[in-house]
Amino acid sequence: MNYKSLLAVVFGVLISSSAFAQVNILNAKSPKEIGVKTEEQKALDNDKPLEYGYVDDRDIMFAKMTWEKVVLDERVNFPLYYPVDTNNIGANRRSLYDVLTKAIKDGDVKDVYYDSYFTGTRTAKELKDITTKIDTLDIGYDQLNADGRVDPEYIRKTEISSYNISAYLIKGLWYFDKRQGELKYRLLGIAPAAPDVNFLDSDDEANKEPNPLFWVFFPDAREVLHNAKSFNEKNSSVPFSFDHILNARRFNGVITREENVFGDRKVEDYIAENALMQLLESERIKEKIRNFELNMWSY
């Protein structure tokens, strides 16, 4: 049963990816026709995110909530980061941050939240305040004092872009499905993280610590992330959707905390100023979760 399900997933991903990649490029008579589907293709197109199977609460034998940090400096995580400069690239290639922010502006993602517990939503004004900084140059203040106005060239606007995103924070649930007899993972939330917009030009390492800009409830954004494709370095004709990359865990993340009796405290809260020991603690948590599945089987 599991083998058949795996084949169905792989086949579905390949069909949907090939249907999107470089649409009509070989049959186009002009550049305007590239990426435009024919009426026949639209009629046959049933490309949707793969639905999650229903999991009854009584079938969950073991569960552990974890928070991870996906650092974008690592090569395996590059598909989530690039492209950062979209001036000379096609409209179908965007970074994950650009996809999320556009979906929020267009209303395709209804709500964004303050934290990973999804307790309160951020407004459009709050998002603008934390991602934009407007400064007036000294010469602008001189003009304001003299003329009572400031010319636009004396106003500097700084806005967080995909270039400034240095990490993604993700929240997910590891659980053991006793009906399927296997350990599974379900991603619940994702947040782009960047330095404070007021310190983007700072050389102080303390000011470069990435902070979550907003949290998105992942199931709410699956449709958008499925339609947005990431670059496949091995085969550009079969790109991966962001939904597939994240659900398949095609990234490297470090566990920063697990749900615990101490109010879900972070690893750095009880192992301070020791990056090596924090990394080892993250691996210990990961192995503890994996070992639960191994310990279920005995011969």
PDB file of C-alpha atoms in Angstrom:
ATOM      1  CA  MET A   1       0.000   0.000   0.000  1.00  0.00           C
ATOM      2  CA  ASN A   2       2.782   2.410   0.922  1.00  0.00           C
ATOM      3  CA  TYR A   3       4.687   1.490  -2.253  1.00  0.00           C
ATOM      4  CA  LYS A   4       1.680   2.297  -4.419  1.00  0.00           C
ATOM      5  CA  SER A   5       1.128   5.589  -2.613  1.00  0.00           C
ATOM      6  CA  LEU A   6       4.750   6.559  -3.173  1.00  0.00           C
ATOM      7  CA  LEU A   7       4.484   5.825  -6.898  1.00  0.00           C
ATOM      8  CA  ALA A   8       1.311   7.893  -7.117  1.00  0.00           C
ATOM      9  CA  VAL A   9       2.989  10.848  -5.420  1.00  0.00           C
ATOM     10  CA  VAL A  10       6.076  10.728  -7.648  1.00  0.00           C
ATOM     11  CA  PHE A  11       3.987  10.338 -10.795  1.00  0.00           C
ATOM     12  CA  GLY A  12       1.741  13.235  -9.792  1.00  0.00           C
ATOM     13  CA  VAL A  13       4.697  15.518  -9.100  1.00  0.00           C
ATOM     14  CA  LEU A  14       6.315  14.718 -12.445  1.00  0.00           C
ATOM     15  CA  ILE A  15       3.087  15.272 -14.377  1.00  0.00           C
ATOM     16  CA  SER A  16       2.313  18.585 -12.693  1.00  0.00           C
ATOM     17  CA  SER A  17       5.895  19.839 -12.940  1.00  0.00           C
ATOM     18  CA  SER A  18       6.316  18.972 -16.609  1.00  0.00           C
ATOM     19  CA  ALA A  19       2.977  20.592 -17.385  1.00  0.00           C
ATOM     20  CA  PHE A  20       4.196  23.886 -15.906  1.00  0.00           C
ATOM     21  CA  ALA A  21       7.810  23.997 -17.022  1.00  0.00           C
ATOM     22  CA  GLN A  22       8.496  26.075 -20.116  1.00  0.00           C
ATOM     23  CA  VAL A  23       4.900  25.872 -21.330  1.00  0.00           C
ATOM     24  CA  ASN A  24       4.602  25.992 -25.140  1.00  0.00           C
ATOM     25  CA  ILE A  25       8.234  27.029 -25.607  1.00  0.00           C
ATOM     26  CA  LEU A  26       8.857  24.656 -28.515  1.00  0.00           C
ATOM     27  CA  ASN A  27       5.631  25.511 -30.347  1.00  0.00           C
ATOM     28  CA  ALA A  28       5.612  29.274 -29.796  1.00  0.00           C
ATOM     29  CA  LYS A  29       5.619  31.464 -32.897  1.00  0.00           C
ATOM     30  CA  SER A  30       6.583  34.556 -30.877  1.00  0.00           C
ATOM     31  CA  PRO A  31       7.949  35.255 -27.370  1.00  0.00           C
ATOM     32  CA  LYS A  32       4.464  36.335 -26.263  1.00  0.00           C
ATOM     33  CA  GLU A  33       3.196  32.778 -26.717  1.00  0.00           C
ATOM     34  CA  ILE A  34       5.784  31.290 -24.338  1.00  0.00           C
ATOM     35  CA  GLY A  35       4.151  30.309 -21.057  1.00  0.00           C
ATOM     36  CA  VAL A  36       0.612  30.615 -22.457  1.00  0.00           C
ATOM     37  CA  LYS A  37      -1.369  27.393 -22.275  1.00  0.00           C
ATOM     38  CA  THR A  38      -3.656  26.363 -25.087  1.00  0.00           C
ATOM     39  CA  GLU A  39      -7.360  25.804 -24.514  1.00  0.00           C
ATOM     40  CA  GLU A  40      -6.783  22.042 -24.695  1.00  0.00           C
ATOM     41  CA  GLN A  41      -4.096  22.249 -22.029  1.00  0.00           C
ATOM     42  CA  LYS A  42      -6.352  24.310 -19.772  1.00  0.00           C
ATOM     43  CA  ALA A  43      -9.169  21.789 -20.161  1.00  0.00           C
ATOM     44  CA  LEU A  44      -6.895  18.899 -19.182  1.00  0.00           C
ATOM     45  CA  ASP A  45      -5.092  20.782 -16.445  1.00  0.00           C
ATOM     46  CA  ASN A  46      -6.073  19.488 -13.025  1.00  0.00           C
ATOM     47  CA  ASP A  47      -2.885  20.510 -11.279  1.00  0.00           C
ATOM     48  CA  LYS A  48      -3.550  20.874  -7.562  1.00  0.00           C
ATOM     49  CA  PRO A  49      -1.536  20.248  -4.386  1.00  0.00           C
ATOM     50  CA  LEU A  50      -1.543  16.644  -3.258  1.00  0.00           C
ATOM     51  CA  GLU A  51      -4.159  16.419  -0.542  1.00  0.00           C
ATOM     52  CA  TYR A  52      -3.156  15.312   2.926  1.00  0.00           C
ATOM     53  CA  GLY A  53      -4.758  12.082   4.016  1.00  0.00           C
ATOM     54  CA  TYR A  54      -7.129  12.215   6.958  1.00  0.00           C
ATOM     55  CA  VAL A  55      -5.452  11.254  10.219  1.00  0.00           C
ATOM     56  CA  ASP A  56      -7.693  10.420  13.147  1.00  0.00           C
ATOM     57  CA  ASP A  57      -6.447  11.650  16.524  1.00  0.00           C
ATOM     58  CA  ARG A  58      -6.805   8.117  17.864  1.00  0.00           C
ATOM     59  CA  ASP A  59      -4.302   6.862  15.282  1.00  0.00           C
ATOM     60  CA  ILE A  60      -1.537   9.149  16.579  1.00  0.00           C
ATOM     61  CA  MET A  61       0.490   7.057  18.997  1.00  0.00           C
ATOM     62  CA  PHE A  62       3.322   9.563  19.426  1.00  0.00           C
ATOM     63  CA  ALA A  63       3.719  13.254  18.539  1.00  0.00           C
ATOM     64  CA  LYS A  64       6.345  15.924  19.060  1.00  0.00           C
ATOM     65  CA  MET A  65       6.183  19.540  17.904  1.00  0.00           C
ATOM     66  CA  THR A  66       9.464  21.047  16.734  1.00  0.00           C
ATOM     67  CA  TRP A  67      10.699  24.422  15.516  1.00  0.00           C
ATOM     68  CA  GLU A  68      13.554  24.576  13.002  1.00  0.00           C
ATOM     69  CA  LYS A  69      15.769  27.207  11.442  1.00  0.00           C
ATOM     70  CA  VAL A  70      16.560  26.845   7.732  1.00  0.00           C
ATOM     71  CA  VAL A  71      19.670  28.929   7.037  1.00  0.00           C
ATOM     72  CA  LEU A  72      19.778  30.117   3.424  1.00  0.00           C
ATOM     73  CA  ASP A  73      23.578  30.243   3.265  1.00  0.00           C
ATOM     74  CA  GLU A  74      23.611  26.468   2.817  1.00  0.00           C
ATOM     75  CA  ARG A  75      23.703  25.269  -0.768  1.00  0.00           C
ATOM     76  CA  VAL A  76      20.888  22.754  -0.345  1.00  0.00           C
ATOM     77  CA  ASN A  77      18.603  25.633   0.702  1.00  0.00           C
ATOM     78  CA  PHE A  78      19.409  27.862  -2.287  1.00  0.00           C
ATOM     79  CA  PRO A  79      16.135  27.012  -4.130  1.00  0.00           C
ATOM     80  CA  LEU A  80      14.267  28.800  -1.322  1.00  0.00           C
ATOM     81  CA  TYR A  81      16.439  31.914  -1.620  1.00  0.00           C
ATOM     82  CA  TYR A  82      17.124  32.580  -5.299  1.00  0.00           C
ATOM     83  CA  PRO A  83      16.494  34.507  -7.480  1.00  0.00           C
ATOM     84  CA  VAL A  84      16.975  37.727  -5.523  1.00  0.00           C
ATOM     85  CA  ASP A  85      17.324  39.966  -8.596  1.00  0.00           C
ATOM     86  CA  THR A  86      14.325  39.613 -10.905  1.00  0.00           C
ATOM     87  CA  ASN A  87      15.036  42.467 -13.321  1.00  0.00           C
ATOM     88  CA  ASN A  88      16.474  40.222 -16.024  1.00  0.00           C
ATOM     89  CA  ILE A  89      14.610  36.975 -15.440  1.00  0.00           C
ATOM     90  CA  GLY A  90      11.242  35.545 -16.416  1.00  0.00           C
ATOM     91  CA  ALA A  91       8.125  36.285 -14.389  1.00  0.00           C
ATOM     92  CA  ASN A  92       7.663  32.594 -13.584  1.00  0.00           C
ATOM     93  CA  ARG A  93      10.805  32.461 -11.418  1.00  0.00           C
ATOM     94  CA  ARG A  94      10.598  34.085  -8.002  1.00  0.00           C
ATOM     95  CA  SER A  95      12.065  33.443  -4.577  1.00  0.00           C
ATOM     96  CA  LEU A  96       9.912  31.989  -1.829  1.00  0.00           C
ATOM     97  CA  TYR A  97       9.770  35.360  -0.059  1.00  0.00           C
ATOM     98  CA  ASP A  98       8.497  37.105  -3.187  1.00  0.00           C
ATOM     99  CA  VAL A  99       5.863  34.400  -3.662  1.00  0.00           C
ATOM    100  CA  LEU A 100       4.601  34.766  -0.093  1.00  0.00           C
ATOM    101  CA  THR A 101       4.540  38.564  -0.048  1.00  0.00           C
ATOM    102  CA  LYS A 102       2.757  38.756  -3.420  1.00  0.00           C
ATOM    103  CA  ALA A 103       0.174  36.222  -2.246  1.00  0.00           C
ATOM    104  CA  ILE A 104      -0.430  38.287   0.891  1.00  0.00           C
ATOM    105  CA  LYS A 105      -0.863  41.516  -1.105  1.00  0.00           C
ATOM    106  CA  ASP A 106      -3.183  39.832  -3.616  1.00  0.00           C
ATOM    107  CA  GLY A 107      -5.268  38.267  -0.858  1.00  0.00           C
ATOM    108  CA  ASP A 108      -4.478  34.690  -1.852  1.00  0.00           C
ATOM    109  CA  VAL A 109      -3.123  34.167   1.662  1.00  0.00           C
ATOM    110  CA  LYS A 110      -5.781  35.601   3.931  1.00  0.00           C
ATOM    111  CA  ASP A 111      -4.039  35.828   7.299  1.00  0.00           C
ATOM    112  CA  VAL A 112      -0.499  36.247   8.583  1.00  0.00           C
ATOM    113  CA  TYR A 113       0.314  35.906  12.256  1.00  0.00           C
ATOM    114  CA  TYR A 114       2.526  37.381  14.952  1.00  0.00           C
ATOM    115  CA  ASP A 115       3.958  34.096  16.194  1.00  0.00           C
ATOM    116  CA  SER A 116       4.134  30.383  15.554  1.00  0.00           C
ATOM    117  CA  TYR A 117       1.106  29.726  17.769  1.00  0.00           C
ATOM    118  CA  PHE A 118      -1.103  31.700  15.334  1.00  0.00           C
ATOM    119  CA  THR A 119      -2.675  33.669  18.167  1.00  0.00           C
ATOM    120  CA  GLY A 120      -3.010  37.062  16.462  1.00  0.00           C
ATOM    121  CA  THR A 121      -2.955  38.380  12.903  1.00  0.00           C
ATOM    122  CA  ARG A 122      -0.798  41.173  11.511  1.00  0.00           C
ATOM    123  CA  THR A 123      -2.381  44.001   9.541  1.00  0.00           C
ATOM    124  CA  ALA A 124      -1.069  45.338   6.224  1.00  0.00           C
ATOM    125  CA  LYS A 125       0.152  48.469   8.017  1.00  0.00           C
ATOM    126  CA  GLU A 126       2.088  46.426  10.571  1.00  0.00           C
ATOM    127  CA  LEU A 127       3.743  44.427   7.789  1.00  0.00           C
ATOM    128  CA  LYS A 128       4.755  47.649   6.060  1.00  0.00           C
ATOM    129  CA  ASP A 129       6.142  49.115   9.289  1.00  0.00           C
ATOM    130  CA  ILE A 130       8.411  46.138   9.990  1.00  0.00           C
ATOM    131  CA  THR A 131       9.661  45.775   6.417  1.00  0.00           C
ATOM    132  CA  THR A 132      10.117  49.436   5.428  1.00  0.00           C
ATOM    133  CA  LYS A 133      12.229  52.297   6.762  1.00  0.00           C
ATOM    134  CA  ILE A 134      12.067  55.885   5.508  1.00  0.00           C
ATOM    135  CA  ASP A 135      14.936  58.271   6.318  1.00  0.00           C
ATOM    136  CA  THR A 136      15.366  61.943   5.508  1.00  0.00           C
ATOM    137  CA  LEU A 137      18.907  63.071   4.687  1.00  0.00           C
ATOM    138  CA  ASP A 138      20.481  65.987   6.542  1.00  0.00           C
ATOM    139  CA  ILE A 139      20.157  68.188   3.486  1.00  0.00           C
ATOM    140  CA  GLY A 140      16.468  67.298   3.467  1.00  0.00           C
ATOM    141  CA  TYR A 141      16.077  68.585   7.027  1.00  0.00           C
ATOM    142  CA  ASP A 142      17.853  71.794   6.025  1.00  0.00           C
ATOM    143  CA  GLN A 143      15.411  72.228   3.160  1.00  0.00           C
ATOM    144  CA  LEU A 144      12.480  71.490   5.480  1.00  0.00           C
ATOM    145  CA  ASN A 145      13.609  74.168   7.920  1.00  0.00           C
ATOM    146  CA  ALA A 146      14.158  76.678   5.141  1.00  0.00           C
ATOM    147  CA  ASP A 147      11.295  75.976   2.718  1.00  0.00           C
ATOM    148  CA  GLY A 148       8.893  73.836   4.732  1.00  0.00           C
ATOM    149  CA  ARG A 149       9.113  70.938   2.265  1.00  0.00           C
ATOM    150  CA  VAL A 150      11.457  68.088   1.328  1.00  0.00           C
ATOM    151  CA  ASP A 151      12.230  67.013  -2.239  1.00  0.00           C
ATOM    152  CA  PRO A 152      11.861  63.272  -2.947  1.00  0.00           C
ATOM    153  CA  GLU A 153      15.570  62.889  -3.773  1.00  0.00           C
ATOM    154  CA  TYR A 154      16.414  63.722  -0.159  1.00  0.00           C
ATOM    155  CA  ILE A 155      14.260  60.908   1.193  1.00  0.00           C
ATOM    156  CA  ARG A 156      15.794  57.440   1.391  1.00  0.00           C
ATOM    157  CA  LYS A 157      13.476  54.433   1.485  1.00  0.00           C
ATOM    158  CA  THR A 158      14.809  51.059   2.616  1.00  0.00           C
ATOM    159  CA  GLU A 159      12.671  47.967   2.219  1.00  0.00           C
ATOM    160  CA  ILE A 160      13.354  44.352   3.122  1.00  0.00           C
ATOM    161  CA  SER A 161      13.567  42.274  -0.042  1.00  0.00           C
ATOM    162  CA  SER A 162      14.310  38.638  -0.793  1.00  0.00           C
ATOM    163  CA  TYR A 163      18.019  39.553  -0.764  1.00  0.00           C
ATOM    164  CA  ASN A 164      17.798  40.349   2.965  1.00  0.00           C
ATOM    165  CA  ILE A 165      16.059  37.101   3.963  1.00  0.00           C
ATOM    166  CA  SER A 166      18.728  35.020   5.677  1.00  0.00           C
ATOM    167  CA  ALA A 167      16.641  32.163   7.079  1.00  0.00           C
ATOM    168  CA  TYR A 168      13.216  30.587   7.317  1.00  0.00           C
ATOM    169  CA  LEU A 169      11.708  29.433  10.575  1.00  0.00           C
ATOM    170  CA  ILE A 170       9.390  26.464  10.311  1.00  0.00           C
ATOM    171  CA  LYS A 171       7.098  24.715  12.745  1.00  0.00           C
ATOM    172  CA  GLY A 172       5.946  21.160  12.258  1.00  0.00           C
ATOM    173  CA  LEU A 173       4.652  18.041  13.964  1.00  0.00           C
ATOM    174  CA  TRP A 174       6.411  14.695  13.949  1.00  0.00           C
ATOM    175  CA  TYR A 175       3.908  11.941  14.643  1.00  0.00           C
ATOM    176  CA  PHE A 176       3.715   8.164  14.533  1.00  0.00           C
ATOM    177  CA  ASP A 177       0.672   6.903  12.649  1.00  0.00           C
ATOM    178  CA  LYS A 178      -0.137   3.502  14.125  1.00  0.00           C
ATOM    179  CA  ARG A 179      -2.519   2.702  11.280  1.00  0.00           C
ATOM    180  CA  GLN A 180       0.239   3.184   8.693  1.00  0.00           C
ATOM    181  CA  GLY A 181       2.955   2.030  11.074  1.00  0.00           C
ATOM    182  CA  GLU A 182       5.389   4.828  10.265  1.00  0.00           C
ATOM    183  CA  LEU A 183       6.760   8.133  11.488  1.00  0.00           C
ATOM    184  CA  LYS A 184       5.531  11.145   9.501  1.00  0.00           C
ATOM    185  CA  TYR A 185       5.999  14.901   9.449  1.00  0.00           C
ATOM    186  CA  ARG A 186       3.405  17.597   8.863  1.00  0.00           C
ATOM    187  CA  LEU A 187       4.560  21.193   8.296  1.00  0.00           C
ATOM    188  CA  LEU A 188       2.263  23.669  10.050  1.00  0.00           C
ATOM    189  CA  GLY A 189       3.868  27.100   9.826  1.00  0.00           C
ATOM    190  CA  ILE A 190       6.609  29.006   8.044  1.00  0.00           C
ATOM    191  CA  ALA A 191       8.121  32.446   8.605  1.00  0.00           C
ATOM    192  CA  PRO A 192      10.723  34.399   6.589  1.00  0.00           C
ATOM    193  CA  ALA A 193      13.391  35.852   8.874  1.00  0.00           C
ATOM    194  CA  ALA A 194      15.601  38.878   8.279  1.00  0.00           C
ATOM    195  CA  PRO A 195      17.577  41.429  10.330  1.00  0.00           C
ATOM    196  CA  ASP A 196      15.734  44.443  11.684  1.00  0.00           C
ATOM    197  CA  VAL A 197      15.028  46.863   8.843  1.00  0.00           C
ATOM    198  CA  ASN A 198      16.656  49.664  10.876  1.00  0.00           C
ATOM    199  CA  PHE A 199      19.989  47.811  10.988  1.00  0.00           C
ATOM    200  CA  LEU A 200      20.285  46.322   7.496  1.00  0.00           C
ATOM    201  CA  ASP A 201      23.467  48.328   6.851  1.00  0.00           C
ATOM    202  CA  SER A 202      24.993  47.596  10.259  1.00  0.00           C
ATOM    203  CA  ASP A 203      28.317  45.760  10.522  1.00  0.00           C
ATOM    204  CA  ASP A 204      27.573  44.577  14.043  1.00  0.00           C
ATOM    205  CA  GLU A 205      26.926  40.826  14.051  1.00  0.00           C
ATOM    206  CA  ALA A 206      24.411  41.233  16.886  1.00  0.00           C
ATOM    207  CA  ASN A 207      22.214  43.311  14.571  1.00  0.00           C
ATOM    208  CA  LYS A 208      22.286  40.667  11.844  1.00  0.00           C
ATOM    209  CA  GLU A 209      20.303  38.105  13.845  1.00  0.00           C
ATOM    210  CA  PRO A 210      17.299  37.111  11.706  1.00  0.00           C
ATOM    211  CA  ASN A 211      13.880  37.793  13.215  1.00  0.00           C
ATOM    212  CA  PRO A 212      10.599  36.383  11.872  1.00  0.00           C
ATOM    213  CA  LEU A 213       8.697  38.996   9.875  1.00  0.00           C
ATOM    214  CA  PHE A 214       5.402  37.118   9.939  1.00  0.00           C
ATOM    215  CA  TRP A 215       4.086  33.572  10.273  1.00  0.00           C
ATOM    216  CA  VAL A 216       1.977  31.851   7.646  1.00  0.00           C
ATOM    217  CA  PHE A 217      -0.235  28.862   8.415  1.00  0.00           C
ATOM    218  CA  PHE A 218       1.195  26.450   5.863  1.00  0.00           C
ATOM    219  CA  PRO A 219      -2.017  24.650   4.789  1.00  0.00           C
ATOM    220  CA  ASP A 220      -3.490  28.053   3.979  1.00  0.00           C
ATOM    221  CA  ALA A 221      -0.668  28.774   1.515  1.00  0.00           C
ATOM    222  CA  ARG A 222      -0.340  25.376  -0.179  1.00  0.00           C
ATOM    223  CA  GLU A 223      -2.271  26.358  -3.307  1.00  0.00           C
ATOM    224  CA  VAL A 224      -0.045  29.405  -3.839  1.00  0.00           C
ATOM    225  CA  LEU A 225       3.169  27.522  -3.132  1.00  0.00           C
ATOM    226  CA  HIS A 226       2.143  24.706  -5.465  1.00  0.00           C
ATOM    227  CA  ASN A 227       1.617  27.091  -8.370  1.00  0.00           C
ATOM    228  CA  ALA A 228       5.011  28.752  -7.772  1.00  0.00           C
ATOM    229  CA  LYS A 229       7.920  26.724  -9.068  1.00  0.00           C
ATOM    230  CA  SER A 230      11.517  26.642  -7.913  1.00  0.00           C
ATOM    231  CA  PHE A 231      14.523  26.019 -10.122  1.00  0.00           C
ATOM    232  CA  ASN A 232      15.665  22.418 -10.517  1.00  0.00           C
ATOM    233  CA  GLU A 233      19.417  22.472 -11.067  1.00  0.00           C
ATOM    234  CA  LYS A 234      19.497  18.923 -12.449  1.00  0.00           C
ATOM    235  CA  ASN A 235      16.649  19.276 -14.932  1.00  0.00           C
ATOM    236  CA  SER A 236      15.121  22.659 -15.755  1.00  0.00           C
ATOM    237  CA  SER A 237      12.218  21.031 -17.624  1.00  0.00           C
ATOM    238  CA  VAL A 238      10.950  19.529 -14.370  1.00  0.00           C
ATOM    239  CA  PRO A 239      10.930  22.266 -11.710  1.00  0.00           C
ATOM    240  CA  PHE A 240       9.821  21.575  -8.153  1.00  0.00           C
ATOM    241  CA  SER A 241       7.010  23.527  -6.578  1.00  0.00           C
ATOM    242  CA  PHE A 242       7.703  25.178  -3.231  1.00  0.00           C
ATOM    243  CA  ASP A 243       4.917  23.051  -1.786  1.00  0.00           C
ATOM    244  CA  HIS A 244       6.761  19.904  -2.861  1.00  0.00           C
ATOM    245  CA  ILE A 245      10.139  21.124  -1.599  1.00  0.00           C
ATOM    246  CA  LEU A 246       8.782  21.923   1.864  1.00  0.00           C
ATOM    247  CA  ASN A 247       6.513  18.891   2.232  1.00  0.00           C
ATOM    248  CA  ALA A 248       9.243  16.539   1.023  1.00  0.00           C
ATOM    249  CA  ARG A 249      11.774  18.249   3.334  1.00  0.00           C
ATOM    250  CA  ARG A 250      14.201  18.960   0.509  1.00  0.00           C
ATOM    251  CA  PHE A 251      16.079  21.376   2.760  1.00  0.00           C
ATOM    252  CA  ASN A 252      18.363  21.296   5.753  1.00  0.00           C
ATOM    253  CA  GLY A 253      17.089  22.670   9.031  1.00  0.00           C
ATOM    254  CA  VAL A 254      18.403  22.809  12.585  1.00  0.00           C
ATOM    255  CA  ILE A 255      15.978  22.198  15.436  1.00  0.00           C
ATOM    256  CA  THR A 256      15.917  25.278  17.655  1.00  0.00           C
ATOM    257  CA  ARG A 257      13.349  23.996  20.160  1.00  0.00           C
ATOM    258  CA  GLU A 258      10.829  21.294  20.906  1.00  0.00           C
ATOM    259  CA  GLU A 259       7.624  21.476  22.896  1.00  0.00           C
ATOM    260  CA  ASN A 260       8.527  20.931  26.541  1.00  0.00           C
ATOM    261  CA  VAL A 261       7.367  21.450  30.084  1.00  0.00           C
ATOM    262  CA  PHE A 262       9.412  24.663  30.393  1.00  0.00           C
ATOM    263  CA  GLY A 263       7.055  26.648  28.158  1.00  0.00           C
ATOM    264  CA  ASP A 264       8.627  25.399  24.915  1.00  0.00           C
ATOM    265  CA  ARG A 265      11.916  27.087  25.740  1.00  0.00           C
ATOM    266  CA  LYS A 266      14.559  27.303  23.039  1.00  0.00           C
ATOM    267  CA  VAL A 267      17.765  25.306  22.988  1.00  0.00           C
ATOM    268  CA  GLU A 268      19.763  28.520  23.344  1.00  0.00           C
ATOM    269  CA  ASP A 269      17.879  29.307  26.562  1.00  0.00           C
ATOM    270  CA  TYR A 270      19.394  26.363  28.427  1.00  0.00           C
ATOM    271  CA  ILE A 271      22.612  26.018  26.415  1.00  0.00           C
ATOM    272  CA  ALA A 272      23.891  29.572  26.174  1.00  0.00           C
ATOM    273  CA  GLU A 273      26.840  30.913  24.146  1.00  0.00           C
ATOM    274  CA  ASN A 274      27.991  27.527  22.892  1.00  0.00           C
ATOM    275  CA  ALA A 275      27.091  26.958  19.245  1.00  0.00           C
ATOM    276  CA  LEU A 276      28.631  23.481  19.117  1.00  0.00           C
ATOM    277  CA  MET A 277      26.675  22.182  22.107  1.00  0.00           C
ATOM    278  CA  GLN A 278      23.493  23.772  20.732  1.00  0.00           C
ATOM    279  CA  LEU A 279      24.012  21.906  17.461  1.00  0.00           C
ATOM    280  CA  LEU A 280      24.616  18.645  19.315  1.00  0.00           C
ATOM    281  CA  GLU A 281      21.451  19.211  21.350  1.00  0.00           C
ATOM    282  CA  SER A 282      19.528  19.737  18.119  1.00  0.00           C
ATOM    283  CA  GLU A 283      20.843  16.433  16.794  1.00  0.00           C
ATOM    284  CA  ARG A 284      19.934  14.735  20.077  1.00  0.00           C
ATOM    285  CA  ILE A 285      16.323  15.891  19.745  1.00  0.00           C
ATOM    286  CA  LYS A 286      16.235  14.701  16.153  1.00  0.00           C
ATOM    287  CA  GLU A 287      17.598  11.271  17.060  1.00  0.00           C
ATOM    288  CA  LYS A 288      15.154  10.967  19.961  1.00  0.00           C
ATOM    289  CA  ILE A 289      12.257  11.406  17.569  1.00  0.00           C
ATOM    290  CA  ARG A 290      13.679   9.014  14.991  1.00  0.00           C
ATOM    291  CA  ASN A 291      14.459   6.356  17.571  1.00  0.00           C
ATOM    292  CA  PHE A 292      10.815   6.174  18.579  1.00  0.00           C
ATOM    293  CA  GLU A 293       9.984   4.626  15.204  1.00  0.00           C
ATOM    294  CA  LEU A 294      12.940   2.237  15.407  1.00  0.00           C
ATOM    295  CA  ASN A 295      11.945   1.127  18.892  1.00  0.00           C
ATOM    296  CA  MET A 296       8.457   0.237  17.674  1.00  0.00           C
ATOM    297  CA  TRP A 297       9.824  -2.732  15.794  1.00  0.00           C
ATOM    298  CA  SER A 298      11.271  -5.824  17.435  1.00  0.00           C
ATOM    299  CA  TYR A 299      12.340  -9.132  15.989  1.00  0.00           C
TER     300      TYR A 299
END
